Coordinates of C-alpha atoms in Angstrom, one line a residue:
M1 CA -28.0 18.1 14.5
S2 CA -27.7 21.8 15.5
A3 CA -26.5 24.2 12.9
D4 CA -24.0 25.6 15.2
R5 CA -22.8 21.8 15.7
L6 CA -19.7 20.5 14.0
R7 CA -20.1 17.0 12.7
T8 CA -17.1 14.5 13.7
V9 CA -14.7 13.1 11.3
E10 CA -16.1 9.7 12.4
E11 CA -19.9 11.0 11.7
Q12 CA -19.2 12.4 8.0
L13 CA -17.0 9.3 7.1
A14 CA -19.5 7.2 8.2
I15 CA -22.0 9.1 5.8
V16 CA -19.8 8.5 3.1
L17 CA -19.0 4.7 3.6
E18 CA -22.9 4.2 3.7
R19 CA -23.1 5.4 -0.1
V20 CA -20.4 3.2 -1.2
R21 CA -21.2 0.3 -3.5
P22 CA -18.4 -2.5 -4.1
L23 CA -17.1 -2.7 -7.7
D24 CA -17.3 -5.9 -9.9
G25 CA -14.6 -8.3 -9.7
T26 CA -12.5 -9.0 -12.8
R27 CA -9.9 -11.8 -13.7
V28 CA -6.9 -10.4 -15.0
P29 CA -3.0 -12.2 -15.3
V30 CA -0.8 -11.7 -12.5
A31 CA 1.4 -9.6 -14.7
A32 CA -1.3 -7.0 -14.8
A33 CA -2.4 -7.1 -11.1
L34 CA 0.3 -4.7 -9.6
G35 CA -1.9 -2.4 -7.2
R36 CA -5.0 -4.2 -7.7
T37 CA -7.2 -5.3 -4.6
L38 CA -8.0 -9.3 -4.5
V39 CA -11.8 -10.0 -4.3
E40 CA -11.1 -13.8 -4.0
P41 CA -8.7 -15.4 -2.1
L42 CA -5.6 -16.2 -3.6
R43 CA -4.7 -20.2 -3.4
A44 CA -1.7 -22.0 -4.3
A45 CA -1.8 -24.0 -7.8
V46 CA 1.4 -26.0 -6.8
D47 CA 3.2 -26.7 -3.9
I48 CA 5.8 -24.4 -2.5
P49 CA 8.4 -25.8 -2.7
V50 CA 7.6 -27.7 -5.6
F51 CA 9.6 -30.5 -4.4
D52 CA 12.1 -31.6 -1.8
N53 CA 15.4 -29.5 -2.7
S54 CA 18.8 -28.6 -1.7
A55 CA 19.4 -25.4 0.1
M56 CA 23.2 -25.7 -0.2
D57 CA 25.4 -26.3 -2.5
G58 CA 27.4 -29.6 -1.7
F59 CA 26.5 -33.2 -1.6
A60 CA 23.6 -35.3 -1.3
V61 CA 24.2 -38.3 1.1
R62 CA 23.0 -41.0 3.3
F63 CA 23.0 -39.6 6.7
D64 CA 24.0 -42.8 8.2
D65 CA 27.5 -42.9 6.2
V66 CA 28.2 -39.4 7.7
K67 CA 26.7 -38.8 10.8
D68 CA 30.0 -39.4 12.7
A69 CA 32.3 -37.5 10.6
T70 CA 34.9 -34.9 12.2
D71 CA 38.3 -33.5 11.3
A72 CA 39.7 -36.4 13.5
A73 CA 37.6 -38.8 11.7
P74 CA 36.7 -37.8 8.2
V75 CA 34.6 -40.2 5.8
R76 CA 35.2 -40.5 2.3
L77 CA 32.5 -41.0 -0.4
T78 CA 32.3 -41.9 -4.1
V79 CA 30.5 -39.1 -6.0
V80 CA 28.5 -40.9 -8.3
G81 CA 26.6 -38.2 -10.0
D82 CA 26.2 -34.5 -10.5
L83 CA 22.7 -32.5 -10.3
P84 CA 22.8 -28.8 -11.2
A85 CA 19.5 -26.7 -10.7
G86 CA 16.7 -28.2 -13.3
S87 CA 17.9 -31.5 -13.5
P88 CA 15.4 -34.2 -13.8
L89 CA 17.5 -36.9 -12.8
D90 CA 16.8 -39.1 -9.9
P91 CA 20.2 -41.0 -9.1
P92 CA 20.7 -44.0 -6.7
I93 CA 22.7 -43.5 -3.9
G94 CA 24.4 -46.4 -2.3
P95 CA 26.4 -47.4 1.0
G96 CA 29.6 -44.8 0.8
E97 CA 28.4 -42.8 -2.2
A98 CA 27.4 -39.1 -2.8
V99 CA 25.8 -36.9 -5.3
R100 CA 27.2 -33.7 -5.8
I101 CA 24.2 -31.1 -5.8
M102 CA 23.4 -27.6 -6.5
T103 CA 21.3 -25.2 -4.6
G104 CA 17.6 -25.7 -5.6
S105 CA 18.4 -29.1 -7.5
A106 CA 15.9 -31.8 -6.5
V107 CA 17.2 -34.3 -3.6
P108 CA 17.4 -37.9 -4.8
T109 CA 15.1 -40.1 -3.6
A110 CA 17.9 -42.1 -2.0
A111 CA 19.4 -39.4 -0.1
D112 CA 18.5 -37.8 3.3
A113 CA 20.5 -34.9 4.2
I114 CA 23.2 -32.3 2.3
V115 CA 26.7 -32.1 3.2
P116 CA 27.8 -28.2 2.1
F117 CA 31.1 -27.8 0.1
E118 CA 32.1 -26.2 3.5
S119 CA 32.2 -29.4 5.3
T120 CA 34.4 -31.5 3.2
A121 CA 38.2 -31.3 2.5
G122 CA 38.3 -30.1 -1.3
G123 CA 35.1 -28.3 -1.4
L124 CA 34.1 -27.3 -4.9
A125 CA 37.3 -27.7 -6.4
D126 CA 37.5 -31.2 -5.6
S127 CA 34.1 -32.3 -5.7
L128 CA 33.7 -35.3 -8.5
G129 CA 35.6 -38.4 -7.9
E130 CA 35.9 -39.0 -4.3
I131 CA 35.4 -36.6 -1.4
T132 CA 36.2 -36.3 2.3
V133 CA 33.7 -35.2 4.4
L134 CA 35.1 -33.2 7.7
A135 CA 31.8 -32.5 9.7
A136 CA 28.5 -34.4 10.3
P137 CA 25.4 -32.6 9.1
R138 CA 23.0 -31.5 11.6
G139 CA 20.7 -34.6 11.7
L140 CA 18.5 -36.3 9.3
G141 CA 17.2 -33.9 6.6
A142 CA 19.7 -31.4 7.0
H143 CA 20.0 -28.3 4.4
I144 CA 16.7 -30.2 2.7
R145 CA 13.7 -28.0 1.6
R146 CA 11.1 -30.0 2.0
R147 CA 8.3 -30.0 -0.4
G148 CA 5.0 -28.0 0.5
E149 CA 6.6 -26.6 3.5
D150 CA 6.1 -23.1 2.9
I151 CA 2.4 -23.9 1.4
T152 CA 0.4 -26.7 -0.4
V153 CA -1.7 -26.8 -3.3
G154 CA -5.0 -25.1 -2.3
G155 CA -3.6 -23.3 0.5
E156 CA -4.7 -19.7 1.0
L157 CA -1.8 -17.4 0.2
L158 CA -3.8 -14.3 0.8
P159 CA -7.4 -13.4 1.9
A160 CA -9.6 -11.0 -0.2
G161 CA -9.4 -7.2 0.3
V162 CA -5.2 -7.4 0.3
E163 CA -3.7 -5.0 -1.9
L164 CA -1.4 -6.8 -4.4
G165 CA 1.9 -5.4 -4.4
A166 CA 5.5 -6.8 -5.7
L167 CA 5.7 -9.1 -2.7
Q168 CA 2.4 -10.5 -3.3
L169 CA 2.4 -11.1 -6.9
A170 CA 5.7 -12.7 -6.7
A171 CA 4.3 -15.2 -4.2
A172 CA 1.5 -15.7 -6.6
A173 CA 3.8 -16.5 -9.6
A174 CA 6.2 -18.7 -7.2
A175 CA 2.8 -20.4 -6.2
G176 CA 1.9 -21.2 -10.2
V177 CA -0.9 -18.8 -10.3
D178 CA -1.4 -16.9 -13.5
D179 CA -4.3 -14.9 -12.9
V180 CA -6.4 -13.4 -9.8
V181 CA -9.7 -12.1 -9.3
V182 CA -9.3 -8.3 -8.5
S183 CA -11.6 -5.3 -8.1
R184 CA -12.5 -3.1 -11.4
R185 CA -10.6 0.2 -10.5
P186 CA -12.7 2.8 -9.4
R187 CA -13.2 5.7 -12.2
V188 CA -12.4 9.4 -10.6
A189 CA -13.3 12.5 -12.4
V190 CA -11.0 15.4 -10.7
V191 CA -12.6 19.1 -10.9
S192 CA -10.7 22.1 -9.9
T193 CA -13.1 25.3 -9.2
G194 CA -12.0 28.6 -9.5
S195 CA -11.8 31.6 -11.7
E196 CA -8.2 32.5 -10.5
L197 CA -6.9 29.2 -11.8
V198 CA -4.7 28.8 -14.7
T199 CA -2.3 26.4 -16.2
P200 CA 1.1 25.7 -14.6
G201 CA 3.7 27.7 -16.6
R202 CA 1.6 30.3 -18.0
A203 CA 2.2 34.0 -17.0
L204 CA 0.1 35.1 -14.1
E205 CA -2.0 38.1 -14.1
R206 CA -2.9 39.7 -10.9
G207 CA -5.2 37.7 -8.9
Q208 CA -4.3 34.3 -11.0
I209 CA -2.4 31.7 -9.3
P210 CA -1.2 28.2 -11.0
E211 CA -3.8 25.3 -10.6
S212 CA -2.1 22.4 -9.0
N213 CA -5.2 20.8 -6.9
S214 CA -6.2 18.6 -10.2
Q215 CA -2.5 16.9 -10.2
L216 CA -2.6 16.6 -6.5
L217 CA -5.8 14.9 -6.4
A218 CA -5.4 12.8 -9.7
G219 CA -2.0 11.3 -8.2
L220 CA -3.8 10.7 -4.4
A221 CA -6.6 9.1 -6.5
E222 CA -3.9 7.0 -8.6
G223 CA -2.3 6.1 -5.6
A224 CA -5.5 4.7 -4.0
G225 CA -5.7 2.4 -7.1
A226 CA -8.5 4.4 -9.2
E227 CA -8.6 5.4 -12.6
V228 CA -8.6 9.0 -13.7
V229 CA -10.7 9.6 -16.4
L230 CA -11.7 13.1 -16.4
R231 CA -9.6 16.2 -15.1
L232 CA -10.7 19.6 -15.8
T233 CA -11.0 23.1 -14.2
V234 CA -14.2 25.2 -13.9
D235 CA -14.7 28.9 -13.1
D236 CA -16.4 30.2 -10.0
E237 CA -19.7 31.4 -12.3
G238 CA -22.1 29.4 -14.6
D239 CA -23.0 25.7 -14.4
G240 CA -19.3 24.1 -14.7
P241 CA -19.8 21.7 -11.9
A242 CA -23.3 20.4 -12.9
R243 CA -21.5 19.9 -16.6
A244 CA -18.7 18.2 -15.2
V245 CA -20.6 15.5 -13.4
A246 CA -22.7 14.9 -16.5
E247 CA -19.6 14.5 -18.6
A248 CA -18.0 11.9 -15.5
S249 CA -21.1 10.1 -15.7
A250 CA -21.0 9.8 -19.3
L251 CA -17.5 8.4 -18.9
G252 CA -18.7 5.6 -16.3
A253 CA -17.3 7.6 -13.4
D254 CA -18.1 6.1 -9.9
A255 CA -16.8 9.4 -8.3
V256 CA -16.2 13.2 -8.8
V257 CA -13.9 14.7 -6.6
F258 CA -14.3 18.8 -6.4
S259 CA -11.8 21.1 -5.2
G260 CA -13.0 24.6 -4.2
G261 CA -16.6 26.0 -4.1
V262 CA -18.1 24.4 -0.9
S263 CA -17.4 26.9 1.8
A264 CA -19.3 30.1 3.0
G265 CA -18.4 32.7 0.0
A266 CA -20.3 34.7 -2.5
Y267 CA -18.9 32.7 -5.4
E268 CA -19.3 28.9 -3.9
V269 CA -20.0 27.3 -7.6
V270 CA -20.2 23.5 -6.3
K271 CA -22.5 24.4 -3.5
N272 CA -24.6 27.1 -5.9
T273 CA -25.1 24.5 -8.6
L274 CA -25.3 21.0 -6.9
A275 CA -27.2 21.9 -3.5
G276 CA -29.8 19.5 -4.9
A277 CA -27.4 16.4 -5.0
M278 CA -25.0 17.2 -2.3
E279 CA -25.0 17.8 1.4
F280 CA -22.7 20.7 2.6
A281 CA -21.5 20.2 6.3
K282 CA -18.9 21.7 8.7
I283 CA -16.6 19.1 10.2
A284 CA -14.5 19.3 13.4
M285 CA -10.9 19.1 11.6
Q286 CA -8.3 21.6 10.6
P287 CA -8.2 21.8 7.8
G288 CA -10.8 20.7 6.2
K289 CA -13.8 22.0 8.0
P290 CA -16.2 22.8 5.0
Q291 CA -17.1 19.6 3.2
G292 CA -20.1 18.5 0.6
F293 CA -20.8 14.9 -0.3
G294 CA -23.8 13.2 -2.3
A295 CA -24.3 11.2 -5.2
T296 CA -26.3 11.3 -8.5
E297 CA -29.3 9.3 -9.3
D298 CA -27.1 7.0 -11.0
G299 CA -24.7 6.8 -7.7
V300 CA -21.9 8.8 -8.8
L301 CA -20.1 9.9 -5.6
L302 CA -19.4 13.7 -5.7
F303 CA -16.8 15.0 -3.0
G304 CA -17.0 18.6 -2.4
L305 CA -13.4 19.3 -0.7
P306 CA -12.0 22.9 0.2
G307 CA -9.9 24.4 -2.4
N308 CA -6.6 25.2 -0.5
P309 CA -4.2 22.7 -1.0
V310 CA -3.5 21.4 2.2
S311 CA -7.1 21.2 2.7
A312 CA -7.7 19.5 -0.2
A313 CA -4.9 16.9 0.5
V314 CA -6.0 16.3 4.0
S315 CA -9.8 16.0 3.3
F316 CA -8.8 13.4 0.3
E317 CA -7.0 11.4 2.9
V318 CA -9.9 11.5 5.7
F319 CA -12.8 10.9 3.2
V320 CA -12.4 10.1 -0.4
R321 CA -9.3 7.7 0.2
P322 CA -11.3 5.3 2.5
A323 CA -14.4 5.3 0.0
L324 CA -12.2 4.5 -2.9
L325 CA -10.4 1.6 -1.1
A326 CA -14.3 0.1 0.1
M327 CA -15.2 0.5 -3.4
Q328 CA -12.2 -1.9 -4.0
R329 CA -13.2 -4.1 -0.8
R330 CA -10.2 -3.4 0.6
T331 CA -9.8 -4.8 4.4
E332 CA -7.9 -2.1 5.9
L333 CA -9.3 1.5 4.8
H334 CA -6.7 3.6 6.9
R335 CA -3.0 4.6 6.2
P336 CA -0.6 3.1 8.8
T337 CA 0.1 5.1 12.0
L338 CA 2.8 5.4 14.6
R339 CA 3.0 7.2 17.8
L340 CA 6.2 9.6 17.9
P341 CA 7.2 12.8 20.4
A342 CA 7.4 15.9 18.9
A343 CA 10.3 17.6 18.2
T344 CA 8.9 21.0 18.4
A345 CA 5.5 22.8 19.9
W346 CA 2.9 23.9 17.7
R347 CA -0.5 25.5 18.2
T348 CA -3.4 23.3 18.0
P349 CA -7.1 24.6 17.0
P350 CA -10.0 24.7 19.6
A351 CA -12.4 21.9 19.6
R352 CA -11.1 20.5 16.0
R353 CA -8.9 17.7 15.1
Q354 CA -5.8 19.0 13.8
Y355 CA -3.8 17.0 10.7
L356 CA -0.6 18.7 10.4
P357 CA 1.6 18.3 7.3
A358 CA 4.6 16.7 9.1
A359 CA 8.4 15.5 8.8
I360 CA 9.5 12.9 10.5
D361 CA 13.3 12.8 12.0
R362 CA 15.1 9.5 11.9
S363 CA 18.7 10.8 12.4
D364 CA 18.4 8.7 15.8
P365 CA 17.3 5.4 15.1
A366 CA 16.3 4.9 18.7
H367 CA 14.2 8.3 18.7
W368 CA 12.6 9.1 15.8
T369 CA 10.5 12.5 16.4
V370 CA 7.8 14.4 14.4
R371 CA 7.8 18.1 13.2
P372 CA 5.8 20.5 11.0
A373 CA 7.0 20.3 7.8
T374 CA 6.9 23.8 7.1
A375 CA 7.4 27.0 9.8
G376 CA 4.0 28.1 8.8
G377 CA 2.3 25.1 10.6
S378 CA -1.0 24.1 9.6
G379 CA -1.8 26.7 7.0
S380 CA -4.4 25.1 4.4
H381 CA -2.8 27.5 1.8
L382 CA 1.1 26.2 2.1
A383 CA 1.3 24.1 -0.8
G384 CA 5.1 24.1 -0.9
G385 CA 5.2 22.5 2.4
L386 CA 3.5 19.5 1.0
A387 CA 6.4 18.5 -1.1
R388 CA 8.0 18.0 2.2
A389 CA 5.4 16.1 4.1
E390 CA 5.7 12.3 4.6
A391 CA 3.0 12.2 7.1
Y392 CA 0.3 14.2 9.1
A393 CA 0.4 14.4 12.7
V394 CA -3.3 14.0 14.2
V395 CA -3.9 16.2 17.4
P396 CA -7.4 15.5 19.1
A397 CA -9.9 18.0 19.3
E398 CA -9.5 18.0 23.0
A399 CA -5.7 19.0 22.8
D400 CA -5.0 22.6 23.7
A401 CA -1.2 22.7 22.4
V402 CA 1.4 19.9 21.3
E403 CA 4.3 20.7 23.5
V404 CA 8.0 19.2 22.7
G405 CA 8.1 15.5 23.5
D406 CA 4.2 15.5 23.6
T407 CA 3.5 11.8 22.0
V408 CA 1.3 12.3 18.8
D409 CA -0.5 10.1 16.4
V410 CA 1.5 10.5 12.9
M411 CA -0.3 9.1 9.8
L412 CA 1.9 8.1 7.1
V413 CA 1.5 9.0 3.4
S414 CA 4.9 8.5 1.7

């Protein structure tokens, strides 16, 4: 590649993903699996539903007894049993008989339809003894949830590679599953570089700024399923990055994410101390043009992100997050995207893909629009604007500008 040619985002991501090695799987209880990634398909241990059960509060009946019931020609039945949810009883039902039944209760073997309370003269208030049916059920099986109609024992609830959220874990529990095989969490070290960085809340001297990138990147890493095992800040002088890598490796880290020290200045400490383990390249994107990437001899991935907060956030989304998900064997490595019209015009960089922190206007449900999250546009130093960003507007390198009404890709991040 020519020294003057910028590497595309896709080329850089391919280099990163080529070095990723999947992590081992581990079996954990369903209750501890939130946010984890399946590495084996999730299969049902019981049928859903477990048995034929009533979808309504009402009466279990023989359909032939009530198929002609109307307001003008009501049918009277004798109630011979009562089935609250959880009852193990299976009462017989003869001609002209019914059993009161609650939603979720097992349907008697002799019943083939449910008459809701609403279809009787007395409803719940007059539901024992004798009832008057005023409307016929829709047909055989009316209001009966059949055993296994959702899934049967051994059926696949979810394939491998899926993140387990609350809905997925609820389905696992409903299917009688008590543990699942998931990927180990990637262990990540987050290292901010810069002699100007001080702990937030401390009084600032001239030239100093609060350190925020470690908070940013640690949060993003945890959001991608990782466990942050180390978080620290090193100066622009000395061998801080090398010492950080050694400490991270001793903690069993799978990746080290640096922010700062990778550009073209005189004090680029990551580039100066880790040039043997990392490659430093210029990528056709804004922000995030300078990138570093490599690995230690024992396979710990090393990411060198720019130090400006927006650049670091975008670079994480584009390169680090997909790598962490690939480690966990996630099927989908990228954020969901929308196509939305721009609510305002903004400038784009020449020959570089733009990732603009953006906000979505949902005030008109039929016409969502997107706009920059800050008046400063895509300035990579605008850390405050990240608080208002819920997405990145992704504009191709070929675009000269974005005009009002232009449709753009919008990567959702919150």
